[in-house]
């Protein structure tokens, strides 16, 4: 407890000395452009070892659970008036669409030597801070930031913190879905390990008609933090018009992380199918109409080529002038009369 109190007092004294003695840390000679930020926050030069000793774009700190790590933030004010900057530590997180954001609540891991720092005009202030790694902290990456705010503007300086211990790089690809209208492929990436990942995406398609195609291969502009999931979308440049196709996603990242996912979709141009169906129906209706018209034209009593109907026509009579039915009946009557009055018939014939 006494050691922590002494350390805090030393850090606070360092901030006050830097703020009160502008000549100790000369500011940049260049005046900020009109409308520029007016002040900046960045890792102080001469500290740390990664990613470089000077000109570091972010802080990198690594330690075992239960240790206290230290580094220094530089606040630069190139303007003509002093500024008051408020400092806090914040934990980093992913937005639902894969962007990076900082939580609004302060993290108890990062403690600036002073919460409020007044930076005189044309000077810089070096602000020490400490990172206390809890004894129960899990191994792996714990991204955070030191947030500086002044004059309605807020900026964060990244703190890449790694807790010593076994690390695992792992991810999964989930909920793959094809949006056929705009030609989009939606999918979810989940970081199942304890290291931050920069994924690389490869997309291939397999269609019954269109065949196999490689449609995407690029590093995603996403830093996927441990335990986080993001919903992403990739464009299908030339989706098929009429086909049954499957999409296959393969995502890789550093440390051997790899995940795959697939989805299928049937592409049918319904407006074309509807038009074709209309043509088929129209053709079928026309065919039936022609058949009906021909059937009526070859029916009984119509046309010169009509076949025999239920009633005999005049042309159906035999050579004796009687119909077939009447002819038979006449022959029967003549035979009977001839038997009864043969003499009279004969005499008449003479």
Tab-separated table of C-alpha atoms in Angstrom:
chain	number	residue	atom	x	y	z
A	1	UNK	CA	0.000	0.000	0.000
A	2	UNK	CA	2.824	2.406	0.901
A	3	UNK	CA	4.655	1.579	-2.312
A	4	UNK	CA	1.576	2.373	-4.434
A	5	UNK	CA	1.087	5.682	-2.609
A	6	UNK	CA	4.724	6.681	-3.245
A	7	UNK	CA	4.431	5.727	-6.922
A	8	UNK	CA	1.247	7.793	-7.330
A	9	UNK	CA	2.907	10.794	-5.694
A	10	UNK	CA	5.927	10.526	-7.994
A	11	UNK	CA	3.710	10.331	-11.094
A	12	UNK	CA	1.680	13.332	-10.045
A	13	UNK	CA	4.824	15.351	-9.371
A	14	UNK	CA	6.142	14.468	-12.817
A	15	UNK	CA	2.966	15.748	-14.482
A	16	UNK	CA	3.099	19.003	-12.525
A	17	UNK	CA	6.767	19.549	-13.361
A	18	UNK	CA	6.151	18.959	-17.056
A	19	UNK	CA	3.187	21.309	-17.127
A	20	UNK	CA	4.928	24.052	-15.165
A	21	UNK	CA	8.145	23.979	-17.197
A	22	UNK	CA	7.296	24.474	-20.873
A	23	UNK	CA	10.947	24.698	-21.885
A	24	UNK	CA	11.603	21.114	-20.822
A	25	UNK	CA	9.510	19.714	-23.699
A	26	UNK	CA	9.511	22.030	-26.702
A	27	UNK	CA	6.397	21.967	-28.824
A	28	UNK	CA	6.331	21.450	-32.560
A	29	UNK	CA	7.424	24.513	-34.453
A	30	UNK	CA	4.577	24.155	-36.958
A	31	UNK	CA	1.397	26.071	-36.170
A	32	UNK	CA	-1.746	23.966	-36.721
A	33	UNK	CA	-3.776	24.724	-39.801
A	34	UNK	CA	-7.004	26.648	-39.479
A	35	UNK	CA	-9.739	24.332	-38.299
A	36	UNK	CA	-7.144	21.774	-37.117
A	37	UNK	CA	-7.367	19.885	-33.853
A	38	UNK	CA	-5.317	22.441	-31.915
A	39	UNK	CA	-3.891	19.789	-29.575
A	40	UNK	CA	-2.790	16.159	-29.912
A	41	UNK	CA	-2.303	13.093	-27.728
A	42	UNK	CA	0.219	10.351	-28.540
A	43	UNK	CA	2.672	7.964	-26.901
A	44	UNK	CA	5.667	9.875	-25.552
A	45	UNK	CA	8.963	9.312	-27.324
A	46	UNK	CA	11.751	7.410	-25.609
A	47	UNK	CA	9.478	4.893	-23.924
A	48	UNK	CA	8.412	1.359	-24.605
A	49	UNK	CA	9.931	-1.090	-27.032
A	50	UNK	CA	7.106	-1.915	-29.428
A	51	UNK	CA	6.233	-1.146	-32.122
A	52	UNK	CA	9.260	1.221	-32.063
A	53	UNK	CA	11.199	3.224	-29.522
A	54	UNK	CA	10.135	6.585	-31.008
A	55	UNK	CA	7.152	7.629	-33.060
A	56	UNK	CA	4.977	4.889	-31.603
A	57	UNK	CA	1.410	4.950	-33.002
A	58	UNK	CA	0.106	3.146	-29.901
A	59	UNK	CA	1.193	1.709	-26.555
A	60	UNK	CA	2.193	-1.934	-26.225
A	61	UNK	CA	2.399	-3.366	-22.714
A	62	UNK	CA	2.779	-6.970	-21.591
A	63	UNK	CA	2.893	-8.463	-18.141
A	64	UNK	CA	1.786	-11.301	-15.930
A	65	UNK	CA	-1.376	-11.175	-13.799
A	66	UNK	CA	-0.867	-9.095	-10.679
A	67	UNK	CA	1.836	-6.822	-12.133
A	68	UNK	CA	1.822	-3.037	-12.600
A	69	UNK	CA	2.984	-1.655	-15.980
A	70	UNK	CA	3.887	1.977	-16.702
A	71	UNK	CA	4.263	4.254	-19.720
A	72	UNK	CA	3.909	7.939	-20.632
A	73	UNK	CA	1.416	9.933	-22.711
A	74	UNK	CA	2.417	13.151	-24.502
A	75	UNK	CA	-0.085	16.014	-24.807
A	76	UNK	CA	0.979	18.696	-27.292
A	77	UNK	CA	-0.565	22.160	-27.499
A	78	UNK	CA	0.730	24.131	-30.529
A	79	UNK	CA	-1.863	26.880	-30.083
A	80	UNK	CA	-1.587	30.341	-28.600
A	81	UNK	CA	-3.792	29.587	-25.592
A	82	UNK	CA	-3.500	26.994	-22.872
A	83	UNK	CA	-5.850	24.009	-22.917
A	84	UNK	CA	-7.147	21.794	-20.148
A	85	UNK	CA	-7.306	18.099	-21.062
A	86	UNK	CA	-9.239	15.467	-19.153
A	87	UNK	CA	-7.887	11.906	-19.171
A	88	UNK	CA	-9.441	8.514	-18.525
A	89	UNK	CA	-8.879	4.869	-19.397
A	90	UNK	CA	-11.426	2.990	-21.514
A	91	UNK	CA	-11.830	-0.581	-22.709
A	92	UNK	CA	-12.019	-1.188	-26.457
A	93	UNK	CA	-14.802	-3.156	-28.135
A	94	UNK	CA	-16.207	-4.023	-31.548
A	95	UNK	CA	-19.379	-2.523	-32.938
A	96	UNK	CA	-21.976	-4.850	-34.441
A	97	UNK	CA	-20.732	-4.035	-37.964
A	98	UNK	CA	-17.073	-4.656	-37.145
A	99	UNK	CA	-15.847	-1.165	-36.299
A	100	UNK	CA	-13.794	-0.248	-33.248
A	101	UNK	CA	-15.226	1.723	-30.360
A	102	UNK	CA	-14.467	2.636	-26.762
A	103	UNK	CA	-16.758	2.006	-23.868
A	104	UNK	CA	-18.099	5.028	-22.087
A	105	UNK	CA	-17.327	3.587	-18.670
A	106	UNK	CA	-13.795	3.902	-17.350
A	107	UNK	CA	-11.596	0.850	-16.933
A	108	UNK	CA	-10.021	0.341	-13.535
A	109	UNK	CA	-6.896	-1.103	-15.115
A	110	UNK	CA	-5.548	2.226	-16.448
A	111	UNK	CA	-4.790	5.039	-14.022
A	112	UNK	CA	-3.379	8.369	-15.320
A	113	UNK	CA	-1.107	10.251	-12.924
A	114	UNK	CA	-3.539	13.159	-13.200
A	115	UNK	CA	-7.144	13.158	-14.406
A	116	UNK	CA	-6.947	16.773	-15.533
A	117	UNK	CA	-3.865	18.347	-17.111
A	118	UNK	CA	-3.428	21.984	-18.120
A	119	UNK	CA	-1.102	22.331	-21.114
A	120	UNK	CA	0.300	25.864	-21.702
A	121	UNK	CA	0.484	27.360	-25.172
A	122	UNK	CA	3.152	26.006	-27.542
A	123	UNK	CA	4.265	23.311	-25.115
A	124	UNK	CA	3.827	19.608	-24.405
A	125	UNK	CA	3.088	17.797	-21.172
A	126	UNK	CA	4.256	14.277	-20.439
A	127	UNK	CA	1.654	12.402	-18.391
A	128	UNK	CA	2.732	9.086	-16.837
A	129	UNK	CA	0.095	6.404	-16.362
A	130	UNK	CA	0.009	2.916	-14.887
A	131	UNK	CA	-1.768	-0.277	-15.903
A	132	UNK	CA	-2.584	-2.624	-13.030
A	133	UNK	CA	-3.162	-6.167	-14.280
A	134	UNK	CA	-5.580	-7.984	-11.957
A	135	UNK	CA	-4.377	-11.227	-10.448
A	136	UNK	CA	-7.417	-12.956	-12.010
A	137	UNK	CA	-6.847	-11.566	-15.490
A	138	UNK	CA	-7.062	-14.148	-18.269
A	139	UNK	CA	-4.078	-14.556	-20.608
A	140	UNK	CA	-4.293	-12.936	-24.021
A	141	UNK	CA	-5.082	-9.522	-25.497
A	142	UNK	CA	-7.026	-6.870	-23.582
A	143	UNK	CA	-7.229	-3.821	-25.915
A	144	UNK	CA	-7.915	-0.496	-24.248
A	145	UNK	CA	-7.128	3.200	-24.710
A	146	UNK	CA	-6.304	6.400	-22.896
A	147	UNK	CA	-9.022	8.907	-23.799
A	148	UNK	CA	-8.164	12.620	-23.870
A	149	UNK	CA	-10.941	15.227	-24.083
A	150	UNK	CA	-10.879	19.024	-24.324
A	151	UNK	CA	-12.920	21.754	-26.001
A	152	UNK	CA	-15.680	19.383	-27.069
A	153	UNK	CA	-13.279	17.008	-28.821
A	154	UNK	CA	-12.288	13.525	-27.664
A	155	UNK	CA	-9.525	11.257	-28.946
A	156	UNK	CA	-8.226	7.889	-27.846
A	157	UNK	CA	-4.662	6.571	-27.840
A	158	UNK	CA	-4.646	2.810	-28.149
A	159	UNK	CA	-3.160	0.648	-25.397
A	160	UNK	CA	-2.413	-2.855	-26.644
A	161	UNK	CA	-2.179	-4.879	-23.448
A	162	UNK	CA	-1.285	-8.556	-23.435
A	163	UNK	CA	-1.469	-10.626	-20.270
A	164	UNK	CA	1.235	-13.279	-20.187
A	165	UNK	CA	0.191	-16.912	-20.475
A	166	UNK	CA	-1.071	-19.401	-23.065
A	167	UNK	CA	-2.667	-17.816	-26.105
A	168	UNK	CA	-5.168	-19.250	-28.574
A	169	UNK	CA	-6.139	-17.895	-31.992
A	170	UNK	CA	-9.496	-19.285	-33.111
A	171	UNK	CA	-12.567	-18.048	-34.994
A	172	UNK	CA	-15.793	-19.350	-36.512
A	173	UNK	CA	-17.941	-18.309	-39.481
A	174	UNK	CA	-21.653	-18.447	-38.696
A	175	UNK	CA	-25.086	-17.455	-40.060
A	176	UNK	CA	-24.106	-17.295	-43.730
A	177	UNK	CA	-27.025	-16.005	-45.828
A	178	UNK	CA	-27.411	-14.951	-49.465
A	179	UNK	CA	-29.506	-11.869	-50.256
A	180	UNK	CA	-30.293	-12.584	-53.904
A	181	UNK	CA	-31.902	-9.225	-54.728
A	182	UNK	CA	-28.892	-6.913	-54.317
A	183	UNK	CA	-26.398	-9.773	-54.593
A	184	UNK	CA	-25.048	-9.673	-51.033
A	185	UNK	CA	-23.586	-12.372	-48.803
A	186	UNK	CA	-24.090	-11.821	-45.063
A	187	UNK	CA	-22.097	-13.678	-42.419
A	188	UNK	CA	-21.018	-13.482	-38.775
A	189	UNK	CA	-17.451	-13.762	-37.476
A	190	UNK	CA	-16.853	-14.841	-33.882
A	191	UNK	CA	-13.465	-14.657	-32.141
A	192	UNK	CA	-13.308	-17.846	-30.076
A	193	UNK	CA	-9.733	-17.298	-28.876
A	194	UNK	CA	-7.959	-14.814	-26.599
A	195	UNK	CA	-5.965	-12.830	-29.187
A	196	UNK	CA	-7.066	-9.955	-31.399
A	197	UNK	CA	-7.450	-11.066	-35.023
A	198	UNK	CA	-7.201	-9.362	-38.415
A	199	UNK	CA	-9.234	-11.699	-40.659
A	200	UNK	CA	-8.594	-12.502	-44.325
A	201	UNK	CA	-11.658	-13.508	-46.340
A	202	UNK	CA	-11.927	-15.812	-49.370
A	203	UNK	CA	-15.266	-16.429	-51.121
A	204	UNK	CA	-15.943	-19.080	-53.741
A	205	UNK	CA	-19.156	-20.043	-55.506
A	206	UNK	CA	-20.280	-23.364	-56.951
A	207	UNK	CA	-23.212	-23.374	-59.395
A	208	UNK	CA	-24.867	-26.166	-61.348
A	209	UNK	CA	-24.850	-24.002	-64.489
A	210	UNK	CA	-22.360	-21.227	-63.774
A	211	UNK	CA	-19.675	-23.549	-62.378
A	212	UNK	CA	-16.964	-22.651	-59.834
A	213	UNK	CA	-15.788	-19.055	-59.337
A	214	UNK	CA	-13.531	-17.172	-56.911
A	215	UNK	CA	-15.287	-13.879	-56.234
A	216	UNK	CA	-13.396	-12.333	-53.286
A	217	UNK	CA	-10.073	-12.524	-51.503
A	218	UNK	CA	-8.976	-9.681	-49.229
A	219	UNK	CA	-7.938	-8.690	-45.738
A	220	UNK	CA	-10.898	-7.247	-43.880
A	221	UNK	CA	-10.620	-3.769	-42.334
A	222	UNK	CA	-11.601	-5.249	-38.978
A	223	UNK	CA	-9.744	-6.001	-35.772
A	224	UNK	CA	-11.805	-8.716	-34.149
A	225	UNK	CA	-11.287	-8.598	-30.398
A	226	UNK	CA	-11.345	-11.696	-28.170
A	227	UNK	CA	-14.843	-12.962	-27.431
A	228	UNK	CA	-16.507	-10.498	-29.818
A	229	UNK	CA	-18.774	-11.191	-32.797
A	230	UNK	CA	-19.441	-8.961	-35.801
A	231	UNK	CA	-21.940	-9.118	-38.666
A	232	UNK	CA	-20.311	-8.453	-42.040
A	233	UNK	CA	-21.348	-8.331	-45.710
A	234	UNK	CA	-19.517	-9.040	-48.955
A	235	UNK	CA	-20.734	-8.139	-52.440
A	236	UNK	CA	-21.440	-10.864	-55.021
A	237	UNK	CA	-20.398	-8.950	-58.162
A	238	UNK	CA	-22.190	-11.068	-60.801
A	239	UNK	CA	-24.744	-13.447	-59.274
A	240	UNK	CA	-26.298	-15.964	-61.691
A	241	UNK	CA	-29.645	-15.296	-63.329
A	242	UNK	CA	-30.917	-18.869	-63.481
A	243	UNK	CA	-28.999	-21.336	-61.355
A	244	UNK	CA	-28.753	-23.257	-58.100
A	245	UNK	CA	-25.526	-22.111	-56.478
A	246	UNK	CA	-23.674	-22.406	-53.178
A	247	UNK	CA	-21.270	-19.911	-51.596
A	248	UNK	CA	-18.295	-21.041	-49.525
A	249	UNK	CA	-16.524	-18.654	-47.131
A	250	UNK	CA	-13.074	-19.319	-45.700
A	251	UNK	CA	-11.651	-16.881	-43.129
A	252	UNK	CA	-8.072	-17.061	-41.824
A	253	UNK	CA	-6.076	-14.988	-39.343
A	254	UNK	CA	-2.722	-14.955	-37.584
A	255	UNK	CA	-1.827	-17.733	-35.208
A	256	UNK	CA	-3.441	-20.415	-37.378
A	257	UNK	CA	-7.036	-19.300	-36.877
A	258	UNK	CA	-9.395	-20.572	-39.576
A	259	UNK	CA	-13.159	-20.792	-40.004
A	260	UNK	CA	-15.486	-21.779	-42.844
A	261	UNK	CA	-19.164	-21.391	-43.649
A	262	UNK	CA	-21.518	-22.086	-46.571
A	263	UNK	CA	-24.991	-21.279	-47.833
A	264	UNK	CA	-26.996	-22.116	-50.954
A	265	UNK	CA	-29.542	-20.212	-53.011
A	266	UNK	CA	-31.750	-20.845	-56.045
A	267	UNK	CA	-31.793	-18.021	-58.565
A	268	UNK	CA	-34.990	-17.899	-60.632
A	269	UNK	CA	-35.969	-14.801	-62.699
A	270	UNK	CA	-39.654	-14.898	-61.799
A	271	UNK	CA	-40.593	-12.123	-64.202
A	272	UNK	CA	-39.187	-14.179	-67.062
A	273	UNK	CA	-40.867	-17.319	-65.803
A	274	UNK	CA	-44.173	-15.444	-65.598
A	275	UNK	CA	-43.742	-14.181	-69.159
A	276	UNK	CA	-42.931	-17.671	-70.431
A	277	UNK	CA	-45.921	-19.105	-68.599
A	278	UNK	CA	-48.119	-16.472	-70.231
A	279	UNK	CA	-46.836	-17.436	-73.661
A	280	UNK	CA	-47.419	-21.132	-72.954
A	281	UNK	CA	-50.973	-20.476	-71.777
A	282	UNK	CA	-51.695	-18.303	-74.804
A	283	UNK	CA	-50.329	-20.963	-77.166
A	284	UNK	CA	-52.302	-23.718	-75.452
A	285	UNK	CA	-55.511	-21.687	-75.638
A	286	UNK	CA	-54.954	-21.033	-79.327
A	287	UNK	CA	-54.359	-24.734	-80.015
A	288	UNK	CA	-57.600	-25.711	-78.299
A	289	UNK	CA	-59.484	-23.011	-80.207
A	290	UNK	CA	-58.221	-24.353	-83.539
A	291	UNK	CA	-59.127	-27.904	-82.574
A	292	UNK	CA	-62.635	-26.852	-81.608
A	293	UNK	CA	-63.112	-24.905	-84.812
A	294	UNK	CA	-62.025	-27.878	-86.918
A	295	UNK	CA	-64.306	-30.211	-84.988
A	296	UNK	CA	-67.278	-27.968	-85.713
A	297	UNK	CA	-66.357	-27.700	-89.397
A	298	UNK	CA	-66.361	-31.530	-89.918
A	299	UNK	CA	-69.609	-32.260	-88.028
A	300	UNK	CA	-72.966	-33.639	-89.490
A	301	UNK	CA	-74.796	-31.597	-92.100
A	302	UNK	CA	-71.927	-29.199	-92.740
A	303	UNK	CA	-69.727	-29.024	-95.778
A	304	UNK	CA	-69.559	-31.216	-98.841
A	305	UNK	CA	-67.305	-33.693	-97.189
A	306	UNK	CA	-69.688	-34.588	-94.381
A	307	UNK	CA	-70.115	-38.289	-93.696
A	308	UNK	CA	-73.402	-40.170	-93.453
A	309	UNK	CA	-75.657	-38.922	-90.698
A	310	UNK	CA	-78.632	-40.465	-88.935
A	311	UNK	CA	-80.942	-39.591	-91.835
A	312	UNK	CA	-80.281	-40.832	-95.373
A	313	UNK	CA	-79.781	-38.273	-98.070
A	314	UNK	CA	-81.342	-38.337	-101.526
A	315	UNK	CA	-78.156	-39.741	-102.997
A	316	UNK	CA	-78.338	-42.815	-100.778
A	317	UNK	CA	-81.192	-44.445	-102.676
A	318	UNK	CA	-80.713	-47.576	-104.784
A	319	UNK	CA	-81.165	-47.902	-108.543
A	320	UNK	CA	-84.914	-48.757	-108.263
A	321	UNK	CA	-85.625	-45.390	-106.756
A	322	UNK	CA	-86.463	-46.661	-103.269
A	323	UNK	CA	-84.343	-46.618	-100.183
A	324	UNK	CA	-82.701	-49.764	-98.974
A	325	UNK	CA	-85.225	-50.205	-96.166
A	326	UNK	CA	-88.242	-49.493	-98.398
A	327	UNK	CA	-86.871	-51.702	-101.166
A	328	UNK	CA	-86.861	-54.703	-98.930
A	329	UNK	CA	-90.354	-53.951	-97.735
A	330	UNK	CA	-91.631	-53.622	-101.355
A	331	UNK	CA	-90.142	-56.909	-102.373
A	332	UNK	CA	-91.917	-58.650	-99.501
A	333	UNK	CA	-95.322	-57.131	-100.437
A	334	UNK	CA	-94.981	-57.994	-104.143
A	335	UNK	CA	-94.200	-61.585	-103.276
A	336	UNK	CA	-97.344	-61.990	-101.196
A	337	UNK	CA	-99.619	-60.394	-103.817
A	338	UNK	CA	-98.184	-62.603	-106.540
A	339	UNK	CA	-99.186	-65.764	-104.656
A	340	UNK	CA	-102.798	-64.750	-104.068
A	341	UNK	CA	-103.698	-63.368	-107.551
A	342	UNK	CA	-101.239	-64.855	-109.992
A	343	UNK	CA	-103.788	-65.523	-112.760
A	344	UNK	CA	-105.072	-61.997	-112.780
A	345	UNK	CA	-101.566	-60.724	-112.913
A	346	UNK	CA	-100.701	-62.910	-115.747
A	347	UNK	CA	-103.782	-61.948	-117.724
A	348	UNK	CA	-103.050	-58.388	-117.263
A	349	UNK	CA	-99.592	-58.955	-118.512
A	350	UNK	CA	-100.963	-60.520	-121.716
